[in-house]
Coordinates of C-alpha atoms and ligand atoms in Angstrom, one line a residue:
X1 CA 75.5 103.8 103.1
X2 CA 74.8 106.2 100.3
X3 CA 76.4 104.8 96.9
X4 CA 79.3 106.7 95.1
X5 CA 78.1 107.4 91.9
X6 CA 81.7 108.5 90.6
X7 CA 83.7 105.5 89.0
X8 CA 80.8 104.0 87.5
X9 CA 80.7 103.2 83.7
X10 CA 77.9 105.0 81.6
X11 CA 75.8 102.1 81.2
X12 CA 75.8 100.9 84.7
X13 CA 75.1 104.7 86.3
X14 CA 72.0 104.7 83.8
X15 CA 71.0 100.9 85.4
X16 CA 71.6 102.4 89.2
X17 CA 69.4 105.6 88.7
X18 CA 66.8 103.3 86.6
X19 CA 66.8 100.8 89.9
X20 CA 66.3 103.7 91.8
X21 CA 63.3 105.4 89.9
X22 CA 65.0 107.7 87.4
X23 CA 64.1 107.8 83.9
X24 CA 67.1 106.3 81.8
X25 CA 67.8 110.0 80.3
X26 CA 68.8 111.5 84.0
X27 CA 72.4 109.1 83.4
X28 CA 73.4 111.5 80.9
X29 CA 72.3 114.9 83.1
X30 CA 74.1 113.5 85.7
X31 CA 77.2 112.3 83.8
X32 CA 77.5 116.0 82.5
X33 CA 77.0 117.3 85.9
X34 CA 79.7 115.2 87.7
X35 CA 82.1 114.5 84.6
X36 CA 82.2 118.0 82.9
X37 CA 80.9 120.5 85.8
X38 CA 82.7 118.8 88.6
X39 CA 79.7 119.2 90.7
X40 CA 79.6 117.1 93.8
X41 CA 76.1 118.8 95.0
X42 CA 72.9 117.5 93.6
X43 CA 70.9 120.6 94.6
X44 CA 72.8 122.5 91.8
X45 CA 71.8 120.3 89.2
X46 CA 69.5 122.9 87.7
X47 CA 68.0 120.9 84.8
X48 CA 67.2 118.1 87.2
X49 CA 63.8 118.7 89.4
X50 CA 63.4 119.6 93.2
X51 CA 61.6 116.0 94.2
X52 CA 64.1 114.1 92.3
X53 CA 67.5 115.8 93.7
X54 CA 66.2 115.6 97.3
X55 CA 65.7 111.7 95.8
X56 CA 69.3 111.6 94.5
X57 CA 70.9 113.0 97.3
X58 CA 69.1 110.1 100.3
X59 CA 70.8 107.6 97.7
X60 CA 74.1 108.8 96.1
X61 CA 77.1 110.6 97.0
X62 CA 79.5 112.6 94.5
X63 CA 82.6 111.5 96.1
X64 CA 86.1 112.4 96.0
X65 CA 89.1 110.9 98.0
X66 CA 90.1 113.1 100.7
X67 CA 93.1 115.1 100.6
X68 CA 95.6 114.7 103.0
X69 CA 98.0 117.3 102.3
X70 CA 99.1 119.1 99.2
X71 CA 102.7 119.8 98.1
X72 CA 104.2 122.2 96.0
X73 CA 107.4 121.8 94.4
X74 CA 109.7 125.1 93.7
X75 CA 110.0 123.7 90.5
X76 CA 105.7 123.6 89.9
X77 CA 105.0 120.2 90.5
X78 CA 102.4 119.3 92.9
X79 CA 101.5 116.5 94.9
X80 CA 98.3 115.3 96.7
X81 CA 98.7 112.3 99.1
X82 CA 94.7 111.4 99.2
X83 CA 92.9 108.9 101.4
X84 CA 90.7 106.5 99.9
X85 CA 87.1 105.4 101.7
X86 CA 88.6 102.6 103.8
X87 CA 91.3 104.8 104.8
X88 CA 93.8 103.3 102.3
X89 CA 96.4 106.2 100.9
X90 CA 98.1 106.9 97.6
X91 CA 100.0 110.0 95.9
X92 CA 98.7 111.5 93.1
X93 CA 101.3 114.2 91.4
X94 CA 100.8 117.1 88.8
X95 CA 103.9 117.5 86.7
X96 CA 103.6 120.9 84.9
X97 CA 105.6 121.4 81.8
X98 CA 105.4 124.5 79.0
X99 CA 102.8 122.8 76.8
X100 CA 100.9 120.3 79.0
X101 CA 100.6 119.1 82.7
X102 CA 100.7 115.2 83.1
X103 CA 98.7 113.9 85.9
X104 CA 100.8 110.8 87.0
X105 CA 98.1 108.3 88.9
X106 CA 98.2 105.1 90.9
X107 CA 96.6 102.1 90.5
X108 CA 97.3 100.0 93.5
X109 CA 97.9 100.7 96.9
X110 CA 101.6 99.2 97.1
X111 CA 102.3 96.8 94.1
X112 CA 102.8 92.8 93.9
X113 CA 105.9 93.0 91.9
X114 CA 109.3 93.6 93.7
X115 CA 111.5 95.8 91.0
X116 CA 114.5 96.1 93.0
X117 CA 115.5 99.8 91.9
X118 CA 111.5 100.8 93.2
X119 CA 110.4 102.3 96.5
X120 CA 106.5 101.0 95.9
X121 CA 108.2 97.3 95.1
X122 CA 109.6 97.7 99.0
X123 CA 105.9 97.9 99.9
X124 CA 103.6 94.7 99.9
X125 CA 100.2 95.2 98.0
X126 CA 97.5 96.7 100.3
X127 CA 94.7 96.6 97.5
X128 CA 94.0 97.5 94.3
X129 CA 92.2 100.8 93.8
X130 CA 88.7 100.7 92.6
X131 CA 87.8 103.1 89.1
X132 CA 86.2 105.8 91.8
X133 CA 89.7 105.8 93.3
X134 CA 91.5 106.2 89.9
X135 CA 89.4 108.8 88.1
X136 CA 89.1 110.3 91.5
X137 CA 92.5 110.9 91.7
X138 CA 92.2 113.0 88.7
X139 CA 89.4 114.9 89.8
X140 CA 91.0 116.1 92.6
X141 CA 94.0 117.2 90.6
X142 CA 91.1 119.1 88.4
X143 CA 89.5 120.6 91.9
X144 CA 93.1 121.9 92.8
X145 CA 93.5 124.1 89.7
X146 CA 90.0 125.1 89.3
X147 CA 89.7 123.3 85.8
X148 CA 85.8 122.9 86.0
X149 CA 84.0 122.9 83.7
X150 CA 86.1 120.6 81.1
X151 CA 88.2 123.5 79.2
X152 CA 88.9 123.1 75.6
X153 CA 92.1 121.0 74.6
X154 CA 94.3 123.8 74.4
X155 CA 93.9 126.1 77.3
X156 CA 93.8 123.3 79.8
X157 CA 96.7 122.7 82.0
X158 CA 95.9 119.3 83.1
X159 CA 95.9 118.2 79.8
X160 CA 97.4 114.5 80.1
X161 CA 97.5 111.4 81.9
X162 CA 100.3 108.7 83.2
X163 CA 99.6 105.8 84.7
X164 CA 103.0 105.8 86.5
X165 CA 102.2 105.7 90.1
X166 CA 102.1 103.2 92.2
X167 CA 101.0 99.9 91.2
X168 CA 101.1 97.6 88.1
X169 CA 98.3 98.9 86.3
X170 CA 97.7 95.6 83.9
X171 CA 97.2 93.8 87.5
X172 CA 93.9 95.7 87.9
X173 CA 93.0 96.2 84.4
X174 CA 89.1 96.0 84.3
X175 CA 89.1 99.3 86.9
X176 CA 91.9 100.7 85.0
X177 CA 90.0 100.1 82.2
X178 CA 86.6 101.4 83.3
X179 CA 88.6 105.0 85.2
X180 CA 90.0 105.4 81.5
X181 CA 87.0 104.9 79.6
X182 CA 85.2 107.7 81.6
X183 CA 88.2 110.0 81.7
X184 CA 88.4 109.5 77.6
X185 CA 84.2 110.1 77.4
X186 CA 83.6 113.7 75.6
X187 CA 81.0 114.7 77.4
X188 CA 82.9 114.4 80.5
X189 CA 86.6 114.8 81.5
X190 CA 87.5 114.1 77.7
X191 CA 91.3 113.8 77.7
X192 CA 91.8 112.3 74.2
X193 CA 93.3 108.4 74.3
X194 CA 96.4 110.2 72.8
X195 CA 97.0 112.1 76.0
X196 CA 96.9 109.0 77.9
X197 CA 99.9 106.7 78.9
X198 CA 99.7 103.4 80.3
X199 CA 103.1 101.9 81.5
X200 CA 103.6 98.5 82.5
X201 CA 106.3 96.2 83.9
X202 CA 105.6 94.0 80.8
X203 CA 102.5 91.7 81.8
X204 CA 102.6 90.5 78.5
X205 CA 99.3 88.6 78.3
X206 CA 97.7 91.9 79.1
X207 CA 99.1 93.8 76.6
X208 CA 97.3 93.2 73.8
X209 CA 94.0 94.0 75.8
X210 CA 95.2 97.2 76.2
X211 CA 95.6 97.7 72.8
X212 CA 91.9 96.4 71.5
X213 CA 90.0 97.8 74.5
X214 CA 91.6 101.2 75.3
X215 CA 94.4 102.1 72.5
X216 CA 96.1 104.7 74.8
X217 CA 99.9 105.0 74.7
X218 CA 101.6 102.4 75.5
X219 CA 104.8 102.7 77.9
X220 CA 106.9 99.5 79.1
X221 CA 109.2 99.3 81.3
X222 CA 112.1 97.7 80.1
X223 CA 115.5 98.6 82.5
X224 CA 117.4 96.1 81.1
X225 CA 118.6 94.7 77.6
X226 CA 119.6 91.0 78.7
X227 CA 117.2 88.4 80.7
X228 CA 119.9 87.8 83.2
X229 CA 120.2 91.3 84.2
X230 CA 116.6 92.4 83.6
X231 CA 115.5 89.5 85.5
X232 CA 117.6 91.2 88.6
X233 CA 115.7 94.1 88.3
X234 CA 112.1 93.5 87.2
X235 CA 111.5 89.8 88.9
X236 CA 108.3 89.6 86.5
X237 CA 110.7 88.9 83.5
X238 CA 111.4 85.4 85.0
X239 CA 107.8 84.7 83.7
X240 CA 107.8 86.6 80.2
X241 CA 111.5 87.4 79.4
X242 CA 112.4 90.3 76.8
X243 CA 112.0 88.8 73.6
X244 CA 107.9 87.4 74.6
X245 CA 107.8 91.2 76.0
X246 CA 108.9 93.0 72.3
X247 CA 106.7 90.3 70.5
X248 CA 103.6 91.7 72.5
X249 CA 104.9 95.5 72.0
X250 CA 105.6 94.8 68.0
X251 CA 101.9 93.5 67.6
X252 CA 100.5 96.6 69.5
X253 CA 98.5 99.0 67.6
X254 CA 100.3 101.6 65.9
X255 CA 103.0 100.3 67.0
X256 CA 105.8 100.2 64.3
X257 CA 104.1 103.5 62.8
X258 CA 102.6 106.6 64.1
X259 CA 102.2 105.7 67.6
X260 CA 105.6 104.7 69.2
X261 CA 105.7 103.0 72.4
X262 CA 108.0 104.4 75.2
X263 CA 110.4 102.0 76.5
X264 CA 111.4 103.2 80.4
X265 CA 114.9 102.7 81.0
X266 CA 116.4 103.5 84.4
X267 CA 120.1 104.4 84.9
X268 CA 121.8 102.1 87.3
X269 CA 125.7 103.3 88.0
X270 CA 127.4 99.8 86.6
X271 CA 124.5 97.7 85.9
X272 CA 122.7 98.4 82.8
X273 CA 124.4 101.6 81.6
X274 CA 127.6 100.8 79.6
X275 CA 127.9 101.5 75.7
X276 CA 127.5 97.8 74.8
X277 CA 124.0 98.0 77.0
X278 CA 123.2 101.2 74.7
X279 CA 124.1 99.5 71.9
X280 CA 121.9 96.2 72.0
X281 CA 119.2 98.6 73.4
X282 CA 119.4 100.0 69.6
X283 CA 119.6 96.7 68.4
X284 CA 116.3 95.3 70.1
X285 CA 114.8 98.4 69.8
X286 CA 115.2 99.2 66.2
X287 CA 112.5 96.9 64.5
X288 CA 109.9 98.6 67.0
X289 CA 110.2 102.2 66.0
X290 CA 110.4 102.8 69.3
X291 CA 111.3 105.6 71.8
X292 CA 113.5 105.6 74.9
X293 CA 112.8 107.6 77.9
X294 CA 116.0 107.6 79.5
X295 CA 115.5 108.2 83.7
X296 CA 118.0 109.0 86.3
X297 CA 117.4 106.8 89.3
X298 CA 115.8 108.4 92.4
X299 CA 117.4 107.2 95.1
X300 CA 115.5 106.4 98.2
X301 CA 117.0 105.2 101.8
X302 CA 118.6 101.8 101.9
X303 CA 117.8 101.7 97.9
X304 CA 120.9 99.3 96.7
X305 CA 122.0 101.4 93.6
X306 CA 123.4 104.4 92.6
X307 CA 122.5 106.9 89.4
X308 CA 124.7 106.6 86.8
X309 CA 126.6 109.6 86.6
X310 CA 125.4 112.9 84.3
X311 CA 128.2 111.9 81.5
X312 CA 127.3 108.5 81.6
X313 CA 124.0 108.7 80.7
X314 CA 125.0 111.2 78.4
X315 CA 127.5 109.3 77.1
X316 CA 124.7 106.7 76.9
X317 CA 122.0 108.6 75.4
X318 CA 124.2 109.3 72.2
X319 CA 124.7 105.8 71.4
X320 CA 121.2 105.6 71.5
X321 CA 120.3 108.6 69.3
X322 CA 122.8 108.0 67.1
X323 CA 121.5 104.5 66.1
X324 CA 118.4 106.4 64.8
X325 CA 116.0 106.2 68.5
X326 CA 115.6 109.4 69.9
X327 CA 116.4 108.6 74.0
X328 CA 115.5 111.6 75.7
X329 CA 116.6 112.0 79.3
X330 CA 113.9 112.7 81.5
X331 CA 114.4 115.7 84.0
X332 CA 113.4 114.4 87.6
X333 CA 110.9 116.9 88.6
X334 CA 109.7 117.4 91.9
X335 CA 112.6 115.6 93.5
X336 CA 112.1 118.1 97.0
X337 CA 108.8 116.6 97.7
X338 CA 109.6 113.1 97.1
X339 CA 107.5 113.0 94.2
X340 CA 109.9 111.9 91.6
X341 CA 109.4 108.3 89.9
X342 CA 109.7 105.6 92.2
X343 CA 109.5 107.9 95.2
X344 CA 105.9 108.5 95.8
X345 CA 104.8 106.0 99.0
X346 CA 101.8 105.5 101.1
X347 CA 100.9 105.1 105.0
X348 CA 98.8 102.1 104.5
X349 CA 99.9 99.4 106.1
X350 CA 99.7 95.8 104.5
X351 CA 96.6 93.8 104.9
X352 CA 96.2 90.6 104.6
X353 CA 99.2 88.5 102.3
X354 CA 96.6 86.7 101.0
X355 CA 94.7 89.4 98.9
X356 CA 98.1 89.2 96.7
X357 CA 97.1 86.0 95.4
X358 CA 93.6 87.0 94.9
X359 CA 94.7 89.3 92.8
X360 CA 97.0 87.6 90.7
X361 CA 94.4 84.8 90.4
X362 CA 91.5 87.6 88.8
X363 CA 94.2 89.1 86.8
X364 CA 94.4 86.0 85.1
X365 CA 97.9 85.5 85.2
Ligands
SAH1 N1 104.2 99.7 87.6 C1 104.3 100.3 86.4 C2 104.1 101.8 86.4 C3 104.6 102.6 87.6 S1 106.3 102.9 87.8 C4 105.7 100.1 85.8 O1 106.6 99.5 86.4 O2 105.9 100.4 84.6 C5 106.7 104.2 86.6 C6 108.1 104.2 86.1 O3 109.1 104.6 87.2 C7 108.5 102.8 85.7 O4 109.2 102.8 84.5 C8 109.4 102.4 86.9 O5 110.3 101.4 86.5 C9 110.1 103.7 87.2 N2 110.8 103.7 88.5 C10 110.5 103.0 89.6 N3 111.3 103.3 90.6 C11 112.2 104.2 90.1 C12 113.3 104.9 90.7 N4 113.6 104.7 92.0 N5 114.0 105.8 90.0 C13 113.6 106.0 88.7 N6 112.6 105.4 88.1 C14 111.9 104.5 88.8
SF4_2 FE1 105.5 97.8 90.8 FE2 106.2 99.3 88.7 FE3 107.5 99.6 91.1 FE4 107.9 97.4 89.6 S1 108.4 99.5 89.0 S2 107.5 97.5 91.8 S3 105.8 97.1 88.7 S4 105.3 100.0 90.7

């Protein structure tokens, strides 16, 4: 089978096309060609020779996943569902907004973790996706609106990343980590590490990796301002509870100064969203500098909660702002094509239970 060349890092795409014959300066034509031109055709590689195209074409592919089907939203947002090599699926969405369009990507197929307000957590881990299937996803949002070659900063409309799909993202860091370095490499895709977001559950060993190895924005998801409730709704508290959690966010980089970190907090009619919550949420909160991204639950069938209601989280979002964090209330977008947080799901169906524990055990943790 012809190798994917897509998803590999810079050094080891120069040691594939040296095993194969190439001299070592063909990694960077190439990297240009797939990275910044988008090409998936190694004929129109025009600074590369006849012989050694025809050469890099019996060997390689320029792959993409497939997609499935594309949605459009009335209110701009789109949605890819893609299928992966091994016929594994996962959504990908564009979320358009006046200044910027934030690609939200997966990083597993399913997720290990079991939040109890989550569709994905319904869904048992299928596999992690490998860094072709992460910076693929964004590829594909980039074929969809024609964004080849790289634009500049400015007039692009894909112009940031979220890792908010499905999947805990610090449970497959190294190809999170790899997709993000070639996504943030100039010469390529070159969205800025400021334009990227990582959110985690709060794998709080991870955290500080993030910080040293790719400095993007950091998002946590917090949900809850006590251990017993939090513990209810995301079970991976149980092993690092709140306060282990903020130690690891305080000692990010950037942290308490320029670069905030979002703390995700979903609104659950009668379980985390009364005044007093609010108010310890500005207590905790307030040594951080953080932000709060307040969002409305998406319901889903059989979910076991409600959304607060509109003057609640109002009500809420006051508190929260008037103790000096700013607590913006995110809009759900894209709500009529089930692309809305927590709503995205797959086809695949569960492989084996035991690749869950694999997992866990490479992660570390
Ligand atoms: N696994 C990572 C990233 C993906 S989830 C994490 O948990 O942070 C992205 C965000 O959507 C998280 O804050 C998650 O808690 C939130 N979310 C999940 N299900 C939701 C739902 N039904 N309604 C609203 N937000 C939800
Ligand atoms: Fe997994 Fe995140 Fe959903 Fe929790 S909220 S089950 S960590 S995807």
């Amino acid at each position: 089978m012809r190798r994917n060349l897509v998803g590999l890092a810079r050094a080891d795409l120069k040691q594939t096309l040296v095993e194969a014959g190439l001299e070592p300066f063909r990694a960077q034509q190439v990297w240009q060609w797939v990275y910044w031109h988008g090409l998936t055709d190694f004929a129109r590689m025009t600074n590369i020779a006849r012989k050694t195209q025809l050469r890099l074409a019996e060997l390689f592919v320029i792959d993409r996943p497939q997609v499935v089907t594309e949605q459009r939203s009335s209110d701009g947002t789109r949605k890819w569902l893609l299928r992966f090599g091994d016929g594994n699926e996962a959504e990908t969405v564009n979320i358009p907004e006046e200044d910027r369009g934030s690609v939200c990507v997966s990083s597993q197929v399913g997720c290990t973790l079991t939040c109890s307000f989550c569709h994905t957590g319904t869904q048992p881990l299928v596999r992690n996706l490998s860094s072709a299937d992460i910076v693929g996803q964004f590829m594909v949002a980039r074929d969809s609106y024609g964004e080849w070659p790289t634009p500049t900063e400015t007039t692009r409309m894909l112009s940031n990343i979220v890792m908010m799909g499905m999947g805990e993202p610090l449970y497959n860091f190294d190809n999170v980590s790899t997709a993000l370095r070639i996504v943030m490499d100039e010469q390529g895709i070159a969205l800025s590490r400021r334009r990227i977001t990582l959110s985690t559950s709060g794998i709080v060993p991870m955290i500080a990796r993030v910080g040293a190895e790719l400095d993007v924005n950091l998002a946590v998801s917090l949900h809850a301002v006590s251990d017993e409730v939090r513990d209810t709704l995301v079970p991976v508290n149980r092993k690092w509870p709140i306060a282990e959690l903020l130690a690891a966010c305080a000692a990010y980089p950037g942290a308490r100064n320029s670069r905030r970190i979002t703390f995700e907090y979903v609104m659950l009619k009668g379980i985390n969203d009364s005044d007093a919550d609010a108010r310890e949420l500005v207590r905790l909160l307030t040594p951080l500098h953080a932000k709060v991204n307040l969002i409305p639950f998406n319901a889903w069938p059989g979910a076991p909660y409600e959304c607060s209601s509109n003057n609640r989280i109002h009500r809420f979002a006051e508190i929260v702002n008037a103790g000096g964090i700013s607590a913006p209330v995110r809009t759900p977008r894209g709500r009529d094509i089930l692309a809305a947080c927590g709503q995205l799901k797959s086809t695949s169906l569960r492989d084996r239970r035991a690749k869950v524990s694999d997992i866990e055990a490479k992660a570390g943790v």
